Amino acid sequence: MTLSIVLLLRTIINTLCMTKETSARSTILIVEDDTHLVKALEHKFTIEGFDVVIARDGAEGLSKAEEERPDLILLDLIMPVMDGVTMLKKLRINHWGRSVPVIVLSNLSEGKDVEEADKQEVYDYLVKSNWTLEDVVAKVRERLSKG
């Protein structure tokens, strides 16, 4: 085998091993209405070894959360049909919903919605203009490693 094939195979094997160990096929629910952001997040988390479920608004997000029972939810606040704060409040009504970690991804950095989300005990609040995809993956891994 040529050196390049060996290196490629080694990279693939290392990636597969790392993915299994660090994510154990954790499921991430992404609740976001921005199509481009959804595609970017879905692609990034998929290549990082996560199972990804998508919802385009809070109502669909709540339904999929109850149906799929994801390991973590990435949640936008401003969406059609049902906003993220309303979804979060409804999610937190039952025992499972209170325990699932939520990371908010929003354009908002302050205001009533931010305060309301904070009251619902979100794990973290990331302002969209202040992070990269790698930052989000790192934050998700950090939270999931805590069990």
PDB file of C-alpha atoms in Angstrom, residues 11-119:
ATOM      1  CA  THR A  11      -7.311   8.667   9.845  1.00  0.00           C
ATOM      2  CA  ILE A  12     -10.607   6.892   9.178  1.00  0.00           C
ATOM      3  CA  ILE A  13      -9.975   4.315  11.910  1.00  0.00           C
ATOM      4  CA  ASN A  14      -8.935   6.975  14.426  1.00  0.00           C
ATOM      5  CA  THR A  15     -11.990   9.069  13.603  1.00  0.00           C
ATOM      6  CA  LEU A  16     -14.324   6.106  14.021  1.00  0.00           C
ATOM      7  CA  CYS A  17     -12.737   5.115  17.328  1.00  0.00           C
ATOM      8  CA  MET A  18     -12.803   8.677  18.661  1.00  0.00           C
ATOM      9  CA  THR A  19     -16.409   9.162  17.586  1.00  0.00           C
ATOM     10  CA  LYS A  20     -17.610   6.010  19.319  1.00  0.00           C
ATOM     11  CA  GLU A  21     -15.787   6.817  22.541  1.00  0.00           C
ATOM     12  CA  THR A  22     -16.784  10.447  22.812  1.00  0.00           C
ATOM     13  CA  SER A  23     -20.351  10.484  21.571  1.00  0.00           C
ATOM     14  CA  ALA A  24     -21.530   6.871  21.971  1.00  0.00           C
ATOM     15  CA  ARG A  25     -24.049   7.775  19.259  1.00  0.00           C
ATOM     16  CA  SER A  26     -25.695  10.444  21.346  1.00  0.00           C
ATOM     17  CA  THR A  27     -28.764  12.015  19.796  1.00  0.00           C
ATOM     18  CA  ILE A  28     -28.942  15.775  19.373  1.00  0.00           C
ATOM     19  CA  LEU A  29     -32.239  17.522  18.622  1.00  0.00           C
ATOM     20  CA  ILE A  30     -31.695  20.768  16.717  1.00  0.00           C
ATOM     21  CA  VAL A  31     -34.692  23.106  16.945  1.00  0.00           C
ATOM     22  CA  GLU A  32     -33.954  25.946  14.540  1.00  0.00           C
ATOM     23  CA  ASP A  33     -35.782  27.656  11.663  1.00  0.00           C
ATOM     24  CA  ASP A  34     -32.724  28.952   9.769  1.00  0.00           C
ATOM     25  CA  THR A  35     -32.267  26.397   6.968  1.00  0.00           C
ATOM     26  CA  HIS A  36     -28.602  27.197   6.324  1.00  0.00           C
ATOM     27  CA  LEU A  37     -27.680  26.959  10.003  1.00  0.00           C
ATOM     28  CA  VAL A  38     -29.607  23.706  10.369  1.00  0.00           C
ATOM     29  CA  LYS A  39     -27.733  22.163   7.433  1.00  0.00           C
ATOM     30  CA  ALA A  40     -24.369  23.286   8.821  1.00  0.00           C
ATOM     31  CA  LEU A  41     -25.112  21.989  12.336  1.00  0.00           C
ATOM     32  CA  GLU A  42     -26.573  18.727  11.038  1.00  0.00           C
ATOM     33  CA  HIS A  43     -23.540  18.107   8.826  1.00  0.00           C
ATOM     34  CA  LYS A  44     -21.050  18.942  11.584  1.00  0.00           C
ATOM     35  CA  PHE A  45     -22.720  16.788  14.237  1.00  0.00           C
ATOM     36  CA  THR A  46     -23.200  13.897  11.813  1.00  0.00           C
ATOM     37  CA  ILE A  47     -19.522  13.806  10.840  1.00  0.00           C
ATOM     38  CA  GLU A  48     -18.676  14.064  14.547  1.00  0.00           C
ATOM     39  CA  GLY A  49     -20.618  10.814  15.074  1.00  0.00           C
ATOM     40  CA  PHE A  50     -23.876  12.058  16.558  1.00  0.00           C
ATOM     41  CA  ASP A  51     -27.385  11.098  15.545  1.00  0.00           C
ATOM     42  CA  VAL A  52     -29.257  14.260  14.597  1.00  0.00           C
ATOM     43  CA  VAL A  53     -32.973  15.018  14.684  1.00  0.00           C
ATOM     44  CA  ILE A  54     -34.252  18.275  13.173  1.00  0.00           C
ATOM     45  CA  ALA A  55     -37.269  20.418  14.036  1.00  0.00           C
ATOM     46  CA  ARG A  56     -38.090  23.737  12.323  1.00  0.00           C
ATOM     47  CA  ASP A  57     -40.174  25.334  15.087  1.00  0.00           C
ATOM     48  CA  GLY A  58     -40.967  24.941  18.769  1.00  0.00           C
ATOM     49  CA  ALA A  59     -44.134  22.875  18.270  1.00  0.00           C
ATOM     50  CA  GLU A  60     -42.318  20.353  16.084  1.00  0.00           C
ATOM     51  CA  GLY A  61     -39.372  20.487  18.489  1.00  0.00           C
ATOM     52  CA  LEU A  62     -41.546  19.640  21.483  1.00  0.00           C
ATOM     53  CA  SER A  63     -43.166  16.764  19.612  1.00  0.00           C
ATOM     54  CA  LYS A  64     -39.826  15.348  18.456  1.00  0.00           C
ATOM     55  CA  ALA A  65     -38.277  15.800  21.902  1.00  0.00           C
ATOM     56  CA  GLU A  66     -41.045  13.750  23.508  1.00  0.00           C
ATOM     57  CA  GLU A  67     -40.922  11.142  20.737  1.00  0.00           C
ATOM     58  CA  GLU A  68     -37.143  10.791  20.290  1.00  0.00           C
ATOM     59  CA  ARG A  69     -35.912  11.566  23.837  1.00  0.00           C
ATOM     60  CA  PRO A  70     -32.626  13.124  22.639  1.00  0.00           C
ATOM     61  CA  ASP A  71     -29.550  13.328  24.848  1.00  0.00           C
ATOM     62  CA  LEU A  72     -29.353  17.095  24.336  1.00  0.00           C
ATOM     63  CA  ILE A  73     -31.351  19.855  22.633  1.00  0.00           C
ATOM     64  CA  LEU A  74     -29.936  22.820  20.707  1.00  0.00           C
ATOM     65  CA  LEU A  75     -32.701  25.430  20.758  1.00  0.00           C
ATOM     66  CA  ASP A  76     -33.277  28.724  18.993  1.00  0.00           C
ATOM     67  CA  LEU A  77     -35.578  31.196  20.762  1.00  0.00           C
ATOM     68  CA  ILE A  78     -37.172  33.115  17.894  1.00  0.00           C
ATOM     69  CA  MET A  79     -39.117  30.735  15.635  1.00  0.00           C
ATOM     70  CA  PRO A  80     -42.520  30.490  13.960  1.00  0.00           C
ATOM     71  CA  VAL A  81     -45.511  28.530  15.296  1.00  0.00           C
ATOM     72  CA  MET A  82     -44.071  28.185  18.824  1.00  0.00           C
ATOM     73  CA  ASP A  83     -41.059  30.129  20.065  1.00  0.00           C
ATOM     74  CA  GLY A  84     -38.186  28.505  21.930  1.00  0.00           C
ATOM     75  CA  VAL A  85     -39.090  29.882  25.365  1.00  0.00           C
ATOM     76  CA  THR A  86     -42.626  28.459  25.120  1.00  0.00           C
ATOM     77  CA  MET A  87     -41.235  25.122  23.955  1.00  0.00           C
ATOM     78  CA  LEU A  88     -38.761  25.106  26.832  1.00  0.00           C
ATOM     79  CA  LYS A  89     -41.478  25.835  29.416  1.00  0.00           C
ATOM     80  CA  LYS A  90     -43.674  23.031  28.047  1.00  0.00           C
ATOM     81  CA  LEU A  91     -40.693  20.669  27.884  1.00  0.00           C
ATOM     82  CA  ARG A  92     -39.839  21.303  31.534  1.00  0.00           C
ATOM     83  CA  ILE A  93     -43.317  20.241  32.745  1.00  0.00           C
ATOM     84  CA  ASN A  94     -42.505  16.514  33.014  1.00  0.00           C
ATOM     85  CA  HIS A  95     -39.638  14.679  34.707  1.00  0.00           C
ATOM     86  CA  TRP A  96     -37.745  13.756  31.531  1.00  0.00           C
ATOM     87  CA  GLY A  97     -38.166  17.253  30.121  1.00  0.00           C
ATOM     88  CA  ARG A  98     -36.709  18.798  33.270  1.00  0.00           C
ATOM     89  CA  SER A  99     -33.629  16.594  33.034  1.00  0.00           C
ATOM     90  CA  VAL A 100     -32.711  16.919  29.348  1.00  0.00           C
ATOM     91  CA  PRO A 101     -29.882  19.422  28.840  1.00  0.00           C
ATOM     92  CA  VAL A 102     -30.649  22.375  26.587  1.00  0.00           C
ATOM     93  CA  ILE A 103     -28.185  24.735  24.946  1.00  0.00           C
ATOM     94  CA  VAL A 104     -29.770  27.877  23.547  1.00  0.00           C
ATOM     95  CA  LEU A 105     -28.451  29.214  20.237  1.00  0.00           C
ATOM     96  CA  SER A 106     -29.896  32.651  19.604  1.00  0.00           C
ATOM     97  CA  ASN A 107     -29.305  36.040  18.054  1.00  0.00           C
ATOM     98  CA  LEU A 108     -30.524  37.596  21.290  1.00  0.00           C
ATOM     99  CA  SER A 109     -27.930  38.497  23.884  1.00  0.00           C
ATOM    100  CA  GLU A 110     -30.269  40.170  26.360  1.00  0.00           C
ATOM    101  CA  GLY A 111     -33.915  40.845  27.055  1.00  0.00           C
ATOM    102  CA  LYS A 112     -37.025  39.123  28.325  1.00  0.00           C
ATOM    103  CA  ASP A 113     -36.576  35.927  26.275  1.00  0.00           C
ATOM    104  CA  VAL A 114     -33.018  35.499  27.536  1.00  0.00           C
ATOM    105  CA  GLU A 115     -34.188  35.902  31.143  1.00  0.00           C
ATOM    106  CA  GLU A 116     -37.054  33.441  30.591  1.00  0.00           C
ATOM    107  CA  ALA A 117     -34.717  30.863  29.047  1.00  0.00           C
ATOM    108  CA  ASP A 118     -32.354  31.263  31.990  1.00  0.00           C
ATOM    109  CA  LYS A 119     -35.215  30.578  34.417  1.00  0.00           C
TER     110      LYS A 119
END
